[in-house]
Amino acid sequence: MSECEKLVVVSNGFGDAYKGRYRRRRGVMDNDPFQLFEVSVEQCHLLIVNIIEGRNISKGSINDLIDVPDPYVVVHIRAAPDGKKQTRAIDNETNPKWKEVLEYYLPPDEAIATVAQITLMDANYTFDEPIGQVEYDVGKVEMNQTVRKTFIFNETSEVDIEFKRVINKKYNLRSSLALCGGEKTFRKSRKRVVQANMRKIMEIGAPRTLRETPTIAIMGSGGGYRALVGYSGAVRALKEMGIFDCATYIVGLSGSTWYMSSLYSHPSFPEEGVWPATEDMRKSISTNLIRLVHPQSLMRYGNRLRTKMRSGQPVTFTDFFGLLIGEHLLGPERMETACLSDFQKKIENGKAPMPLMTCLHVRSDVSAMVYHEWIEFSPYEIGMAKYGSFVRTSDFNNKFFMGVISKNFHEAPLHFLMGVWGSAFSILFNRLVAKTKPNESGKKQDEDAINILRNNDITVKMTDCDDSDEEMPDELMPEEEKPEEKEAEEKKTTSNENSSSSTTWGGYFKGMLGFGSKSQSSQNNEPAAPPQPSASEPKTNAIGEEAPGPSSMLDSFIQGVLQAKLFRSREYRAGKILNYMRGLSLNICYPISPFTPTEKECFFKKQDSTKKDEPFDRVFEPISAQKKKVFVVDAGLTFNSPYPAILRPQRTVDLILSFDFSARPTDDSQPFKELMLAEKWARLHNLPFPKIDPTVFEREGLKECYVFKDESDDRAPVILHFVLCNVNFRKYSSPGVERDAEDKCGDFDLFSEGTPYSTFNFHYEKKNFDRLHNLTRFNTLLHKQTILDNIAECVNLRRHSNTRCTVSLKEIRNSVYLSEEKKQELSDRLNKTGLKAIYLDS
């Protein structure tokens, strides 16, 4: 047993004493120096409003004779999130006794006005009527004091209310750089499973102890259904070789997350392996995604979106796209129930790798390449490592204020997250529609579309309603425009809505959602069924090109929906969520690797306004914590592989099996563009990463797998970069087995003109699915020995390296992010044990 294995810390992080030699015990691994970086969260105030009773409630003597009041009280505090609450109505009572408590979360800033608008209401069958209204400055209520007031309405009606202000002690936000307890428990269980599985498949070099057992991450890039199908073949091969059972993490972005979602939500996984889920995916995508756009689906989708809008949650075209992609891949039944938190059962006791999905938080005024923040999604929690701020996965959909849930919603369904993770396609939905038609092709359009999204902002004007807590959905509120622009836009919108709302499928969908012209909605509450287009109507597709007759109704629908204000601009096609970091103080943050030597200050980096923006220039700027809602988009809009999720040093990843399904100009193009962007990002964040030498392509040519290592830095992970290419598969049906002369199954290109593997193709005939699936399966199986050799090398590195997966005493003392008090605390504990470093992965 090595010296590093002797260090044990009590479960609260760094407690009373170390317990001598390493021993097994229940609970999580807690020798975690990252727990020292507790991100501070300012405490908000809790205002407790007790509506006690009323006396002599009257609407006036004459009105009282007609109808005795049914009174209730509404208290509205605009400074509070979800600040409008009310009591129950008491029927036919002039002296009601409510005795109801309403709670409001308030900012501690005394400069913010906290005026309560108190309205006494009378409930009626038709519409409720106000009896009277008063205002009271609750800022006058001092801490921990109870103030009782009697308010008089309409000269005679009296209501007694008590106010009490306290410091909030309940928080729903985890603020720490350490991994959460659920993930630590998983890692501990998975470590034992991985060690046993490695011993089964490795003849030499297998780990002898848990300390020597490396952490392997399987990673898939974006690329639409091409990534989904390709990832399915790669994972199937890894499962067949036993390597999938040796991985700790499986990570995805965009299209790869769709495969992961389909796999982990499938009832057969993991007990029956990966093939049953893959077979169902094969069947699902053999039908065109756009065929789901029919009246029955539109009715269901419209009801879902309308309900979400009315609840006060943001709705964009990403929601609609998520419904489409969810039903296409999961089917209508599984789509209704599947949630990300359900995946905890799939990985309990370490029986399968832990899935990690990713997306980006972006701003509307700058391109995603320049400013972005990575968000990671696990079955346990969702959050941003940049701030050390995480929420439980089941809570992510809720409304937060200063780290507290102010309003609960149901957990975000898996199909919504699938829409967010792949939202590049919802932003460019018209291109997706064009590519799903057999007469449309062009690989250059794929590249142009992604480049447009990467290098341009979302081009929207944020309005005050994004900071409002009113229940009216933002999307239906008017934008601030110049008078002449507003008049022109109103004419255009009216014209579009009059034509589309009455004569197109787009109008049918808009009618179900409840938006369109006021005159139309008032005339008829139910949308009329869409008529068939006449033969004389011009047939153009969703991007303005001529289209064949059978698709004209589809194009009419797409044009109509995208003309609606809800979906017209990119803003309303990008995903939007309630900001779970709303109200937090973000004056300081920690780097992803806080023990790495650096000269950077821990305060947020400010951008030089005179400098032209370059890629990643503004990634150190903070999120706007005052915004109620924020944009989340496809992570492929920066670089197309989710390295940030697995480069966190807390996860101690030794070996990355990276499968890159990104589009390239031609089949023989250099395959390192996305990998080099990931390297740049890692260097910027001072994370160990092997040097990516693009000249290896010139020396070795195109091949299925490239190995990248950093011989000078033991902390850098080994990367096996699997490229989507068809080289040996043309000649071999399986590794070592040549094809017969008449076997042409491997004779196809991936990135040529007219390819069925376009990024925007969402319809895979079974023949095309099998070709791509078998290609990536073959490419992975071909390099079985390469994978096993590098696992053995990682085992050997852990066995002999003093720096692998450790934080040294020197690094602790030199850290610019730890306070002197924390440094001394940790140094004292290390000195008591005689150790020189803390091992991160026990």
Phi, psi and omega in degrees: 000129183283165181297326182297336183281354184277345187277121178226137181240148181292165195293344180274014176111281176222091191263218191292319185196157170282156188253035176077228183286157179300136176215153177282142178203167180286163178099196186261166173288125187231016171273071192237102180293342180291344176292344178290338182268072178277113182288124185288140177234122180292137182280134175269170179262149176246119177260120180258117182249114182256106178276107191273292185201168176231160180221143174053043180291125186215142173261004188115146188302318182291313180296327179294326178293324180287318185207119177293137184300147171245078195279149168210164186241135175247128176243119183240116177243107187294333181286347182262141173292144185049050193273008180246112183224161184213162175274177173283156175273138178251120188289136170048057183218124178264347177233065186289150174238098183280307184050049180246143181251127175247137182242139181227135175267128185238147175292146180285350182291115182289343181286342180277125181293131180236076181262130178264125175264115186250121184239128174267122187243156173243121182280137178225166179291323183273289176216147183282149183240140175282137174269323179184166183215140176224167176235147179217131180279101182286352174297342179282346180282115183280163184299133174063022176243145179256127180243125179252129182231147172248121182254139182250129180240138173056033175072329185245329186281131181237142178224129178264128181225138174251141178238137175217132180248129179224166173280130180290132181250353185257129179228145180245012182244132175265122183245097183192151174277347181285158173292155181287163182299323180297317180290323178296318178297317177301313182299321180296316179291317183294327180302317180294319179296316182297316180302315180296319181290324178294323178296331180286323189259349183252118179287323178225152175081012180289153180292137178268335181226169175297326179301326183271354184281116184284158175263121181250136176240129173264130188228132177243143181272182171276180181142022177065214180291338173299317178292320179300311183291317179297319180295325180297321178290319180294314181294323177299317179296317179297323178293318180295328180275351183085001183279329175302324181282357176255000181270146176266326182231149165233126192236145182215166179213133175053241185302327179293328178292332178292321176296314181299319180296316180294322181290309187284342176267356182284135184296340183276344185267141001266359188300323183257016179082200187257344187291317180303318178294319180296320179298321177293322176298317180302317180291320184295313187273005172284348171255149185289132178305321184291343177292346176287346181279084177223166189306319182296316179295317181299323179296315179295314181297317181298318179297318180297312183292322179296318178298318180295317179299316183292336179283350180100006178271147179291144177229130175226181180296338176300325176298314179296317179296321178298322176296318179297308185291326179294315180291325181295320186264323184265337187087157186297327183285309181294327179300327184290336189241339188292133175224153182296323181296340178296338182292346176302323180293330182289337184243008182298146183062019175070029186277354176206158177299150179278126179281139174231121176250161185221154167208185181239144161267130180230169176249159185277348186253009182208150183290156180295332180292331183272313179233127174197159175224128183281133175247131179250143182239124174232169177297343183264316184202166181229139179176187182240119180296335180303326181252353187063035184239122185221150174234155176300144182304320181290344181261353189301330184278353185281168175269127182246153170213117179053042175084007183239141174285117179263341176206132182266139170234167174296154177304140178302126180294155182301323182295328176295315178296323177298323176295320178293312183299330179245035190287353173302328182281333176284327178293323181250045187297327180296326176290323178299316180298317180297320184285342179276000176266140185296338182271001182253137176202177177133101182292334180295327178297324178300310181296315181300319182297313181294321179295323177300314182292322183291322193255005178232151178283177184281347173059066177221163173252116179288137183247170181299335183293343177288344177254001184276155174252014177292151184282342178296128183299141179305321189294341182260001181266148185288146175275157176280119182225159172295149185305316182290325178292318182297317181296317180295319181294322180296320179296316180296315182295318180298316179299314181296317184289323180297320181284314186283325185290333183260340190232000185230165174297327177299318177295324177300314180292319180295324178296321179293325180286338178094024173231157187146198181288148182295322182297321180292316183292331180282332181287326186209123181284337181254135179290142177284149178296142183291132179283161176284141179292145179282161182292337182277348182292140177293139183254098175237152184270186189291347178243023170086013180254161177294142181227155178291159185307313186300338183262002186296322178296320178298315180295322177299319178297310183298315180299317181295315181294316183289343175280342178296147181301328181301328187237005193293315183259170179298331179305316186274359174257338173286155179290148178222134181229163171290135186284106182288350177259015182300133175085354181284152176272119186240057179276345187211149175214168178250150176288165180297328179240082190289345179266354179287133179303131182202156177257000182291143173282155182277351175285153183299139180285133178262137183277136174289116186291341180275350184268140176288135182293134174242165179307132177071010184298330189241025183288347179266001176285151185275159171292152176280101186285353179270347181286137178286326183229148181225159180272138173231135185222172177306127182292344177293353178284355172252281170226152200268027175218136190276051180301322183306327182291330185251359175271355176300125184299337179298335183270352172046049181281126180265321187226128179246119174264096188262122179249112186257113180252020182295149177290145175231156181303318179218168181297330183259019178285156178299132190257027187245010185302309183290324180294323179289327174294321177297320178297317179299317179297317181296317178299319180299328181260013177057040179256135178301132183203134181295149178291128179264109182261105183293344180290348176298333178292322178289325182283318188252349181075185181283130177212171188287329187216132175242141181251127179237127180224160173242099184293341184267353183224107181294343184275344181287136178289156171273133181245122170259107188263103179273126184258142175281101182209156179243089182249286182282338182295337177295328186258336187237134177279332173209161183308121178086356182245110181287149178284152171291157183302324182275355180279107182252015183298332181265004184266082178205156177258160182256325189235027178274172176298139178076011181296142174283358184255031175297148178302329185260016176267119181246030178218111181245111171299152185302326178297317180289324175300311184298320181299310183290318179300313181290329177297308182290329174296314179299312182301325180285313178300326182299333185247032177303313182293324177300316179296312181297321179297320182283331171297314179299323179294321178293322176299314181296322179295317177295327183290325190244341184277138178271351184248346181293124177060037179228160169237121186274162177298323179297317180293325177296314182292330182270355183295130178273358184256348177265140174290159179299326179296315180293321178300314182294321179300313182288321179297319179299319182291322177294319181297326179296330181269346183078011181271159179253354184203160174254128177274129189274347194228062180283000000 
